[in-house]
mmCIF file of C-alpha atoms in Angstrom:
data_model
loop_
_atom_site.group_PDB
_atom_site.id
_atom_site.type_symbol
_atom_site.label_atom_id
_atom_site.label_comp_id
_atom_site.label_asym_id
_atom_site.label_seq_id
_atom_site.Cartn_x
_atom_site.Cartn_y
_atom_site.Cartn_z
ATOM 1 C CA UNK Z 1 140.205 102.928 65.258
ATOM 2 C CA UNK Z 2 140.546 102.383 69.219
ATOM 3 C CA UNK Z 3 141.397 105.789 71.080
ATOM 4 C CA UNK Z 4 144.740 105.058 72.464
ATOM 5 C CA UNK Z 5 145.986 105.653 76.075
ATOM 6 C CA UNK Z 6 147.516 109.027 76.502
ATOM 7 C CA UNK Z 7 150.977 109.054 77.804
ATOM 8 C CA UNK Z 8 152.060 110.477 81.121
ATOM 9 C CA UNK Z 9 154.248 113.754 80.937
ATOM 10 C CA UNK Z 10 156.716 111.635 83.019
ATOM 11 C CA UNK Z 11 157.010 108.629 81.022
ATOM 12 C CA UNK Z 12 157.318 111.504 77.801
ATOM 13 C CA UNK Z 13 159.843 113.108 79.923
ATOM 14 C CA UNK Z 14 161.579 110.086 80.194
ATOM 15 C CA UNK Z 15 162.120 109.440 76.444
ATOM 16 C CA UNK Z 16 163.997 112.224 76.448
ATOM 17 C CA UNK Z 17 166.102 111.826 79.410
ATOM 18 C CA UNK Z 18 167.114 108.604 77.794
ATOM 19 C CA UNK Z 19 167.778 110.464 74.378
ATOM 20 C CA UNK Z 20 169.874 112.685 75.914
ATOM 21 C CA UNK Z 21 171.831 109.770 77.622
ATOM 22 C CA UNK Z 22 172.644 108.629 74.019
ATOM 23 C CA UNK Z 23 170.268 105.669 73.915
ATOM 24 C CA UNK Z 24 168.167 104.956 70.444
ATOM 25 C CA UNK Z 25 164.575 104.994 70.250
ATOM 26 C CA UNK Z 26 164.724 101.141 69.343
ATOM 27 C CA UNK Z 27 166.296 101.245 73.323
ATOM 28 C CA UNK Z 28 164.263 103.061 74.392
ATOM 29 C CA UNK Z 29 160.994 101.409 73.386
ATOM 30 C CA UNK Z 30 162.322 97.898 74.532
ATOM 31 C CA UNK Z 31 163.199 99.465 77.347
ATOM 32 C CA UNK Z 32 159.978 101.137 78.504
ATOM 33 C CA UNK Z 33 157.720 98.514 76.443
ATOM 34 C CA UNK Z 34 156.714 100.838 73.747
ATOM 35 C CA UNK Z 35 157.149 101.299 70.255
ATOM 36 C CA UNK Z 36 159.662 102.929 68.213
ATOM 37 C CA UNK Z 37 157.250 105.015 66.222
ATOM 38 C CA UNK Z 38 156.200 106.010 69.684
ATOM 39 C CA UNK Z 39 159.371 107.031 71.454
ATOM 40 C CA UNK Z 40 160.635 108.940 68.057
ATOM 41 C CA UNK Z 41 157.614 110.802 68.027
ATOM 42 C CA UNK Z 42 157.821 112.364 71.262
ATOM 43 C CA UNK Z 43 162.064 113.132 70.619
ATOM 44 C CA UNK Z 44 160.557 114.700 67.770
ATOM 45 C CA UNK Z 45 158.235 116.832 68.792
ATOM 46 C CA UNK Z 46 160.785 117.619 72.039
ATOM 47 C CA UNK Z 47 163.319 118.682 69.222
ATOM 48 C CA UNK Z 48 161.140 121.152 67.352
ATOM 49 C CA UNK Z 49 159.248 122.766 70.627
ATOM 50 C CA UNK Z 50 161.417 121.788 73.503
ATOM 51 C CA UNK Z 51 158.895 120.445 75.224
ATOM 52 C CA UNK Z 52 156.708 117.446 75.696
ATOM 53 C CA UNK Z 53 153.482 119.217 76.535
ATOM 54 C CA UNK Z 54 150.518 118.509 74.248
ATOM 55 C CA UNK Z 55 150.623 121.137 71.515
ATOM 56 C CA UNK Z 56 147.165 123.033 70.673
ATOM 57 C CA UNK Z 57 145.051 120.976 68.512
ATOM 58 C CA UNK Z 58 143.006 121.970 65.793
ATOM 59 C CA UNK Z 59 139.145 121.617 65.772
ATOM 60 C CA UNK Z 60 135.768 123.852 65.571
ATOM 61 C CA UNK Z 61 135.842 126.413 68.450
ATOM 62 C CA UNK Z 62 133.579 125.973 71.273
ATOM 63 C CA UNK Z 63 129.668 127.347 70.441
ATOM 64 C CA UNK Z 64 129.615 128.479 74.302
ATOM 65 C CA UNK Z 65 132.270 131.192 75.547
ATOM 66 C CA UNK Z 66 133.857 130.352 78.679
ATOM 67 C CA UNK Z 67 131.495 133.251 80.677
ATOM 68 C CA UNK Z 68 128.667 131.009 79.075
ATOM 69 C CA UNK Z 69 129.821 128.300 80.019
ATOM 70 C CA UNK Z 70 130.126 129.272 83.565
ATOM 71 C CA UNK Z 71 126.846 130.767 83.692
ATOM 72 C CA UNK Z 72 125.125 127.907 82.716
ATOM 73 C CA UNK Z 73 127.124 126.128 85.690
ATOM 74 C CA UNK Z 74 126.453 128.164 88.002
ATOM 75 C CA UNK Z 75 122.609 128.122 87.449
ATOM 76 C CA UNK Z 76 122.471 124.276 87.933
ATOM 77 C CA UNK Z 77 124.633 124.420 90.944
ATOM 78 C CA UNK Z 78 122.001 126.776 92.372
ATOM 79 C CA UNK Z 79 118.639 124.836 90.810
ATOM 80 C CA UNK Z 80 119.564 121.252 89.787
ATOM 81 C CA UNK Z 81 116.044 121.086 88.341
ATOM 82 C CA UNK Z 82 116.781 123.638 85.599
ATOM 83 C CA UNK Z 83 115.768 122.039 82.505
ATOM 84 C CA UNK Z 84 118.244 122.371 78.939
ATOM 85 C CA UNK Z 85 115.242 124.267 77.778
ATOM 86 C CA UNK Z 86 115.572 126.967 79.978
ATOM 87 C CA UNK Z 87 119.513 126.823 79.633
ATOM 88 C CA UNK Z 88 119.278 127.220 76.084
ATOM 89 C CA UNK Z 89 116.931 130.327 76.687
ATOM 90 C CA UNK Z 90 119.355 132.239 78.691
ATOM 91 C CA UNK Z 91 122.232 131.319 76.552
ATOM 92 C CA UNK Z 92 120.232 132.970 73.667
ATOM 93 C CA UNK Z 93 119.531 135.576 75.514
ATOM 94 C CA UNK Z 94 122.974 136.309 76.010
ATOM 95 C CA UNK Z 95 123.559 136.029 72.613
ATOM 96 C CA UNK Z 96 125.111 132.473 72.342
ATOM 97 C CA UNK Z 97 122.135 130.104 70.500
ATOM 98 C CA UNK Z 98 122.688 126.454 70.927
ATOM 99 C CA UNK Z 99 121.262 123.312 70.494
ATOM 100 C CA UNK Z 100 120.098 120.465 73.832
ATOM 101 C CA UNK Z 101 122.843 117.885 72.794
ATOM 102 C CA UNK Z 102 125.422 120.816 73.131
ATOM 103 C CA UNK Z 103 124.748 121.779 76.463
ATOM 104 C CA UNK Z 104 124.491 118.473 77.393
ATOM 105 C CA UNK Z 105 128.035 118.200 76.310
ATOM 106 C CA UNK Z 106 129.620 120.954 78.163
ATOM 107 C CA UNK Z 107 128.112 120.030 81.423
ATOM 108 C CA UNK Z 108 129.072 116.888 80.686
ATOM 109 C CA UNK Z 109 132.512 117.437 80.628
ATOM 110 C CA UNK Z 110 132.077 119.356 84.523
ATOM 111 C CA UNK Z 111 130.988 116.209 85.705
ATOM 112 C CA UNK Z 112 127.137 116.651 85.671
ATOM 113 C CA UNK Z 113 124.737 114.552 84.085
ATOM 114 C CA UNK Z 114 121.066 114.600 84.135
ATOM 115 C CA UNK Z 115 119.482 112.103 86.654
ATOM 116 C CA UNK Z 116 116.567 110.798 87.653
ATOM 117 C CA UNK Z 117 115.895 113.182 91.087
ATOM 118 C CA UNK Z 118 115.251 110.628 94.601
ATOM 119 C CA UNK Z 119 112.490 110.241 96.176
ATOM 120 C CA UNK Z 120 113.175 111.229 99.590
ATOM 121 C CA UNK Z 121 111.300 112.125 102.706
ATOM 122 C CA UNK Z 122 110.200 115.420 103.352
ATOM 123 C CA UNK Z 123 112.821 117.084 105.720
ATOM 124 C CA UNK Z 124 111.741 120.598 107.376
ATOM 125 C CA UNK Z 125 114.438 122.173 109.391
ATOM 126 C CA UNK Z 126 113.303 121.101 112.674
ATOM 127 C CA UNK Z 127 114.178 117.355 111.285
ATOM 128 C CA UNK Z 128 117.448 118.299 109.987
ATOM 129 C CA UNK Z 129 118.353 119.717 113.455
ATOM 130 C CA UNK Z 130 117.151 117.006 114.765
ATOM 131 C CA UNK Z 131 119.049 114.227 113.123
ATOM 132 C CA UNK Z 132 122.065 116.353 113.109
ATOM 133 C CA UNK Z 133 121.685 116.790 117.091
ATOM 134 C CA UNK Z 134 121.306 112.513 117.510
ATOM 135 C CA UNK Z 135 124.346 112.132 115.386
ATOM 136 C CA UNK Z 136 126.499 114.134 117.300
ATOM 137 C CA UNK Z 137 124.748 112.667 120.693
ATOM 138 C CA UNK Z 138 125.351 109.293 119.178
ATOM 139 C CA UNK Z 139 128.967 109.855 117.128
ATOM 140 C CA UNK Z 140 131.361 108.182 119.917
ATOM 141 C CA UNK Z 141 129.247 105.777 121.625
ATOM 142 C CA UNK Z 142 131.137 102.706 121.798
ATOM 143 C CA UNK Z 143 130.437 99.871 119.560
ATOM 144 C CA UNK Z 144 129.030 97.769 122.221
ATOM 145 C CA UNK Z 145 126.382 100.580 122.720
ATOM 146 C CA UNK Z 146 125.390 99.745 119.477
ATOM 147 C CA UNK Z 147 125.734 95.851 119.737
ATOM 148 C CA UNK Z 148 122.842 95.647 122.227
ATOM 149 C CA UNK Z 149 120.389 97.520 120.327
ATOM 150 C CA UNK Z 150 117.086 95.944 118.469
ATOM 151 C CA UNK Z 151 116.239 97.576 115.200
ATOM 152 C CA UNK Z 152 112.625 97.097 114.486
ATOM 153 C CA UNK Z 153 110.660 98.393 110.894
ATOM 154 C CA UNK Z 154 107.885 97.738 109.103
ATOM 155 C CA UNK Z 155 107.944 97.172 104.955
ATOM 156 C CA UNK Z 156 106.006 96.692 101.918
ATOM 157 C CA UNK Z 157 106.918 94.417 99.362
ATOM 158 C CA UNK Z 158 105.664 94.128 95.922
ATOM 159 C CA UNK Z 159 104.908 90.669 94.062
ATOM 160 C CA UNK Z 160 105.871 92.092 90.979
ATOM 161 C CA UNK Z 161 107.882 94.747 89.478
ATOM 162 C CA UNK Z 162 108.812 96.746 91.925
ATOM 163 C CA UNK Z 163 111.433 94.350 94.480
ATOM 164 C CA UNK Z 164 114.562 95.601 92.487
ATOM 165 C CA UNK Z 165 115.825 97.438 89.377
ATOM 166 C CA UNK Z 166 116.189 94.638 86.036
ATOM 167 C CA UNK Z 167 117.983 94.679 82.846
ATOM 168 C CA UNK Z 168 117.556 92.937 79.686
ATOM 169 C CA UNK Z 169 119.556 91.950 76.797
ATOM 170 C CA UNK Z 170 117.047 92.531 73.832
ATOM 171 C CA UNK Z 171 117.213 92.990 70.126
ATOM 172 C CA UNK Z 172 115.403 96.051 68.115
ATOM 173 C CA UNK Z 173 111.207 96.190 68.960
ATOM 174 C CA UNK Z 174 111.341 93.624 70.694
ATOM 175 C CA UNK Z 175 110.987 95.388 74.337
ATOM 176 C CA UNK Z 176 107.123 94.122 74.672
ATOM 177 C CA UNK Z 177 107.885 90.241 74.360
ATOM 178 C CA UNK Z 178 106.929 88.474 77.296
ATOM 179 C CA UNK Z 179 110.612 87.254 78.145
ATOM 180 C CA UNK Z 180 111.289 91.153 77.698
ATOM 181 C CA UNK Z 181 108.725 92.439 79.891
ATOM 182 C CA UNK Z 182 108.095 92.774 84.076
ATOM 183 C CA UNK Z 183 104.401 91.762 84.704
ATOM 184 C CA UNK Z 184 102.389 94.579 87.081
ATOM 185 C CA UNK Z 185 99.415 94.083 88.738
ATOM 186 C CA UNK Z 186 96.990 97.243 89.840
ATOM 187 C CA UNK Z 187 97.759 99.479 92.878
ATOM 188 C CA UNK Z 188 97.018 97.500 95.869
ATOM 189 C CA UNK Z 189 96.810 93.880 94.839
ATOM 190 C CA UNK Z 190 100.314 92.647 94.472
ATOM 191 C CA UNK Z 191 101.655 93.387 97.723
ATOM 192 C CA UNK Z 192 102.341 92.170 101.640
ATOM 193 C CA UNK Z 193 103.420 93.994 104.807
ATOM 194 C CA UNK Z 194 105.895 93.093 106.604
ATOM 195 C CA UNK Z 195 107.455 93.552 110.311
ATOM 196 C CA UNK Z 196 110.869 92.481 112.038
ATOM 197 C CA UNK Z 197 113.698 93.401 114.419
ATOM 198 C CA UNK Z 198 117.310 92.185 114.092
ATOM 199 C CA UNK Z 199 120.285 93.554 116.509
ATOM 200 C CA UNK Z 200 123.789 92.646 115.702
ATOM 201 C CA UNK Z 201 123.248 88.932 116.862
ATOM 202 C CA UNK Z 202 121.129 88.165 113.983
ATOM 203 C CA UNK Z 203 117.325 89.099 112.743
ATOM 204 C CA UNK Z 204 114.464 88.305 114.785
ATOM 205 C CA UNK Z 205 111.141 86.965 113.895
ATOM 206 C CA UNK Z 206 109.428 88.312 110.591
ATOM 207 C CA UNK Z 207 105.429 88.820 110.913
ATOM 208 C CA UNK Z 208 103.622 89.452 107.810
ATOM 209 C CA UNK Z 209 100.377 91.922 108.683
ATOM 210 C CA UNK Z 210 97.358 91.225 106.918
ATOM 211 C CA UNK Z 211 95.225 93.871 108.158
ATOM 212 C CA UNK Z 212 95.827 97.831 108.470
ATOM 213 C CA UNK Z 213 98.410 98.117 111.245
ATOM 214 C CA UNK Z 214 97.185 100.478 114.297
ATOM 215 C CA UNK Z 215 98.096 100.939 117.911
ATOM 216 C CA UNK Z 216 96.626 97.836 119.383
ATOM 217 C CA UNK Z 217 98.150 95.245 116.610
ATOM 218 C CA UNK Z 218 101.353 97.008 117.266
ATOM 219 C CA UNK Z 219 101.377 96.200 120.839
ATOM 220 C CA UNK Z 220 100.264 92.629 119.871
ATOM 221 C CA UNK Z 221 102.969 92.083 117.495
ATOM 222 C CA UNK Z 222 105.950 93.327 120.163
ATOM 223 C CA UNK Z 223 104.037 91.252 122.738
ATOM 224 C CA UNK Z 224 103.815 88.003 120.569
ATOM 225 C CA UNK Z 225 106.862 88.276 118.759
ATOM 226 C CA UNK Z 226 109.498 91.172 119.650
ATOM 227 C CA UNK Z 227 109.485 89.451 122.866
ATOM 228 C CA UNK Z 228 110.466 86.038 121.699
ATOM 229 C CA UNK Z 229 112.875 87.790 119.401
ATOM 230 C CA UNK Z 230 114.911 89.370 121.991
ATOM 231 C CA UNK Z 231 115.468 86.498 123.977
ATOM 232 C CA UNK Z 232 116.167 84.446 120.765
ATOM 233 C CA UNK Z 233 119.075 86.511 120.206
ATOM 234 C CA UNK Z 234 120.091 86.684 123.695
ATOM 235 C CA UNK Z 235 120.666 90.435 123.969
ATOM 236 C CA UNK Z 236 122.479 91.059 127.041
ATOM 237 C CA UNK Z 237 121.063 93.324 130.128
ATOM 238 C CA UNK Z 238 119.936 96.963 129.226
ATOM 239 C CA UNK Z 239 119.168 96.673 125.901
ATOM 240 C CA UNK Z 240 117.417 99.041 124.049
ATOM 241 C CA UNK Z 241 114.555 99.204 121.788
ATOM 242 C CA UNK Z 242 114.457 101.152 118.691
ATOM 243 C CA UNK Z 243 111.621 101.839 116.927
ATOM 244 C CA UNK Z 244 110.744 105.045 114.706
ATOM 245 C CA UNK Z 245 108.191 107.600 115.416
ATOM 246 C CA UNK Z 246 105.310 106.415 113.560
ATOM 247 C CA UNK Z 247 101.771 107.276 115.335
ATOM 248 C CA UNK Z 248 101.108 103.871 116.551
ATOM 249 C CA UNK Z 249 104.766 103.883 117.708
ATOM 250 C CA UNK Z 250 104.352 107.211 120.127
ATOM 251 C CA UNK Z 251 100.792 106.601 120.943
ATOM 252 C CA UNK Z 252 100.114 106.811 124.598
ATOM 253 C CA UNK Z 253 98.938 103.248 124.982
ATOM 254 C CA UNK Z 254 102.175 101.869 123.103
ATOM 255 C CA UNK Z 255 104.370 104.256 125.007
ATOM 256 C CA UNK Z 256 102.405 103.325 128.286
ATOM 257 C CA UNK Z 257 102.866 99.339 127.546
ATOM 258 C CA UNK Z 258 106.688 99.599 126.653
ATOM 259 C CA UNK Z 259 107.026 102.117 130.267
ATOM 260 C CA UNK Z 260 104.936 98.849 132.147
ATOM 261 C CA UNK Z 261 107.804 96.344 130.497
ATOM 262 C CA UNK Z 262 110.392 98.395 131.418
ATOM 263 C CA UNK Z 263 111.990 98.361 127.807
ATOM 264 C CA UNK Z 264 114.182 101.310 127.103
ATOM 265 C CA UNK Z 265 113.326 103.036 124.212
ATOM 266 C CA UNK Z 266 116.103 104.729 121.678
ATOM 267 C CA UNK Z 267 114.776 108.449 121.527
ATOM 268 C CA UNK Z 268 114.597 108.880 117.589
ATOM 269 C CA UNK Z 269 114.722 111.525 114.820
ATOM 270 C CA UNK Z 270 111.864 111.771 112.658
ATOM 271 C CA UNK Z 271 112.064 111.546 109.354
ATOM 272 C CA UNK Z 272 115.121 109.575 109.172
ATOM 273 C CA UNK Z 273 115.045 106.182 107.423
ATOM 274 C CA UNK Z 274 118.580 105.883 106.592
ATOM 275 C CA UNK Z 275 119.610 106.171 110.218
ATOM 276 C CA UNK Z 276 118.013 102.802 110.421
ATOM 277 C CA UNK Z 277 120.250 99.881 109.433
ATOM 278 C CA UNK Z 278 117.795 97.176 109.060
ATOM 279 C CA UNK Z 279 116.706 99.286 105.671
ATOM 280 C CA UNK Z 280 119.823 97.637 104.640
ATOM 281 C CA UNK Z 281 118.512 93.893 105.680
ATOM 282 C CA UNK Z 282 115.004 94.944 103.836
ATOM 283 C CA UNK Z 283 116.600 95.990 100.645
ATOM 284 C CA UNK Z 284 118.786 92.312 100.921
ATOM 285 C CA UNK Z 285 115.396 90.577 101.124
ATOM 286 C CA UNK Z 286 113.905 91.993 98.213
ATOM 287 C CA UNK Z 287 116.334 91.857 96.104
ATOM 288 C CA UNK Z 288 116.769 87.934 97.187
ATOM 289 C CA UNK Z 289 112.775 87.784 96.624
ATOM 290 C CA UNK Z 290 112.556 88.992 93.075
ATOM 291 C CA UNK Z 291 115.489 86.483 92.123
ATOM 292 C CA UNK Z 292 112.375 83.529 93.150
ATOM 293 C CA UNK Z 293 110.271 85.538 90.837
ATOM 294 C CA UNK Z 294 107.082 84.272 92.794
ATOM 295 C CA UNK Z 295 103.792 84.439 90.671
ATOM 296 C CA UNK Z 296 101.312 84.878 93.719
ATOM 297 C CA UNK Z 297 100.840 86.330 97.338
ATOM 298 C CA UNK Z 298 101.065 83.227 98.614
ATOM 299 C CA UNK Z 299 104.382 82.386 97.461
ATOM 300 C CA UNK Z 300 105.456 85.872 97.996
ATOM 301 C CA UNK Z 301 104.680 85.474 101.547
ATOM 302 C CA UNK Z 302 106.649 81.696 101.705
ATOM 303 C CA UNK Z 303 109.548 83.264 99.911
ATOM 304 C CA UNK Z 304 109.867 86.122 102.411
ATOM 305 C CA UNK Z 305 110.181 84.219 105.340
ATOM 306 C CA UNK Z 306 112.733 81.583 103.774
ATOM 307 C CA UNK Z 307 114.640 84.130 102.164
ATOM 308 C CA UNK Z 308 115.026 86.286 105.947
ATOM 309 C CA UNK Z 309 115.599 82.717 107.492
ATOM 310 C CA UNK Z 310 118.802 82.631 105.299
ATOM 311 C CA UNK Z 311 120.106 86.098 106.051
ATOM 312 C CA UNK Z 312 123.369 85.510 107.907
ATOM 313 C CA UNK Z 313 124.527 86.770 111.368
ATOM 314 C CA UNK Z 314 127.534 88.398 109.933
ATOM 315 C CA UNK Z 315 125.196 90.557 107.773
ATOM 316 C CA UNK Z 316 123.502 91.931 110.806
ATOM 317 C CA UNK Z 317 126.522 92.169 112.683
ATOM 318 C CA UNK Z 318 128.545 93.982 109.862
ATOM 319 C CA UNK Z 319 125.603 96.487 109.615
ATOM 320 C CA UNK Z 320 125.775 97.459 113.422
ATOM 321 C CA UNK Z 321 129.841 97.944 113.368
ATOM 322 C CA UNK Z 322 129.732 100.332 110.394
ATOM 323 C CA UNK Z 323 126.815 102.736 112.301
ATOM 324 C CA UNK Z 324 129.485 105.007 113.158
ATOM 325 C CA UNK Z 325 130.095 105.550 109.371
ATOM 326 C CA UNK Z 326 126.291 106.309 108.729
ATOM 327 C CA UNK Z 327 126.306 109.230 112.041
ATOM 328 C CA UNK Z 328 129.313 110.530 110.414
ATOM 329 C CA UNK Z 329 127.820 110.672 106.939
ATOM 330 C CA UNK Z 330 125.099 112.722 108.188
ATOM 331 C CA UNK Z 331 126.686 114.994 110.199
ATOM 332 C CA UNK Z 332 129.040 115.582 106.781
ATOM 333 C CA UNK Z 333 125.624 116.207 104.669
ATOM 334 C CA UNK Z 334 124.610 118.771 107.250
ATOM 335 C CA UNK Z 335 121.663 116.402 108.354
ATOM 336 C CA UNK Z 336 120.383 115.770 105.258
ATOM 337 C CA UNK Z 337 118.711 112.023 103.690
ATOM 338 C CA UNK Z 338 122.232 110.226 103.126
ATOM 339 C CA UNK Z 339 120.740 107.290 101.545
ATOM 340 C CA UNK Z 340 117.150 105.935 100.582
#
C-alpha cells in the first residue's frame, strides 16, 4: 500500500477547532476535503492525549547511539573521502558493530549520499586568492562592461562516448546489446579540437585545429579569424579580449602581437574555467552534437560547425547578463571551482 501524505499540525489542529465548534466529522471532512475516518481519527487521538502531535511509534531501536551517530558525521564533514569501511571500523571500535547498508542509512537521513567526487582543476592557494581578488575587482562592473567583452577557448570533443551523460531503458542482461551500448574508440582517435570566441552579440567563428596548437598557430588563428569575428559582431570601441593563461596565450610573442594591435587584454585568474562563460556555449554544443550521433571525424567536424551556426544570440547574451551571478558565486565558495 501507497505511503500516504502526512498531515500538517495545522490542518490537525483544525479538526479540532471545528470539533469544538460543534461540527461532525462528516462536516468536517466535506469541509476540508478529507475523509471521515480521517477527521475522527485525529478527534480521537486529541481526546485521549490532548494533543495532535505524532505519538511515539513502535519499531527496532536504532543500531547506532546518537554520540555514534554524530561521530560518524562529523568524520565525513571533515574527510568526505572516508569510505563505510573505515566508518564501520571506528563504530566497532567504539563498541557499536554495524553493517555498510546501515550506515548508509543514517547518513542518509542527514542529507549525505555517496557521490561520484569532480574532477576539478588543481587550485593552490595562490589561485584561490587570485580568483577571489578578480571577483571582487570585477563584482560591480556594470553590465555593459561585460557586454563588450570577447570570450575566447579552446575544446576537445569526442566522436563517441564522451559528448554527454546517456540513459537507457533496458530489460535484465541485456546491457551489452548494441542498441544498449555507447561505441568507444582508443585514446586519441575519436576526437577534434576546437577554437572560438563569442561576446554577448553572438559567437564568433569556430576553427577546428588539426595540428598541436603552439604560439605561432595561436597568433594565426586570432589573426585569421578572431579578427573577422570581432568585427562580425560589431563590438563597440574599447573592447576587450579575454583569453586564459595558457603558455601560448602569455608567451612573449603572443603578448608582443596583441600589444602591436592594440587589443586590450582581460588580466585573468589561472586556473579558473568556470569564470569563463563560453564553457557554457561548449557544453550546449556537445550536448547538441551527440544528439547527431555522427559515426566519423568527418561528420563530427560538419556537425560542429552547423550545430554552433545554430546557437542563438540570446544564448550568448543571457550568459554575459548573469556574470555577476558567477563573481558572486565564487566569492560565496571562498574562491573555490564553482562549476566544471
Amino acid at each position: 500500500m501507497a505511503k500516504t501524505k502526512e498531515l500538517s499540525k495545522d490542518t490537525r489542529n483544525k479538526f479540532v477547532d471545528l470539533h469544538q465548534a460543534g461540527k461532525t466529522e462528516s462536516a468536517i471532512g466535506t469541509q476540508l476535503g478529507l475523509k471521515k475516518s480521517t477527521v475522527g481519527a485525529i478527534i480521537r487521538k486529541w481526546k485521549t492525549y490532548k494533543t495532535t502531535d505524532n505519538l511515539p511509534r513502535s519499531g527496532a531501536p536504532r543500531k547506532i547511539s546518537p554520540r555514534g551517530f554524530k561521530m560518524i558525521t562529523r568524520t565525513v564533514s571533515k574527510i568526505p573521502r572516508t569510505t563505510r569501511g573505515d566508518l564501520m571500523n571506528d563504530l566497532q571500535r567504539a563498541g557499536t558493530k554495524v553493517t555498510k547498508p546501515t550506515i548508509s542509512n543514517t547518513l542518509r537521513r542527514q542529507g549525505l549520499k555517496s557521490c561520484s567526487a569532480r574532477r576539478v582543476p588543481l587550485l593552490k592557494p595562490v589561485h584561490v586568492q587570485a580568483r577571489l581578488k578578480f571577483a571582487r575587482e570585477h563584482l560591480d562592473d556594470p553590465e555593459e562592461d561585460w557586454e563588450n567583452v570577447i570570450w575566447s577557448d579552446e575544446t576537445k570533443i569526442e566522436l563517441f562516448g564522451k559528448n554527454s551523460t546517456r540513459c537507457v531503458w533496458r530489460t535484465k542482461n541485456a546491457e551489452l546489446h548494441p542498441k544498449n551500448t555507447i561505441p568507444t574508440v582508443k585514446h586519441g582517435v575519436g576526437n577534434i579540437m576546437l577554437w572560438s570566441c563569442f561576446s554577448a552579440k553572438g559567437p564568433g567563428r569556430l576553427i577546428r585545429v588539426k595540428e598541436r596548437m603552439n604560439g605561432a598557430m595561436y597568433r594565426e588563428i586570432l589573426s585569421e579569424n578572431f579578427l573577422p569575428s570581432a568585427k562580425a559582431l560589431k563590438m563597440k570601441c574599447g573592447w576587450v579580449f579575454q583569453h586564459d593563461n595558457d603558455p601560448k596565450h602569455t608567451a612573449r610573442a603572443t603578448k608582443e602581437w596583441l600589444r602591436k594591435k592594440h587589443f586590450k587584454v582581460l588580466e585573468w585568474p589561472s586556473q579558473s574555467p568556470d569564470l569563463n562563460p563560453i564553457e557554457n556555449l561548449w557544453r550546449e554544443l556537445k550536448v547538441r552534437v551527440a544528439q547527431q550521433q555522427p559515426q566519423n571525424i568527418t561528420a563530427l567536424d560538419e556537425i560542429c560547425m552547423e550545430e554552433w551556426a545554430k546557437i542563438p544570440a540570446t544564448v550568448c547574451e543571457n550568459l554575459v547578463k548573469t556574470y555577476r551571478k558567477c563573481l558572486t558565486t565564487v566569492i560565496a565558495n571562498k574562491g573555490y571551482i564553482t562549476k566544471y
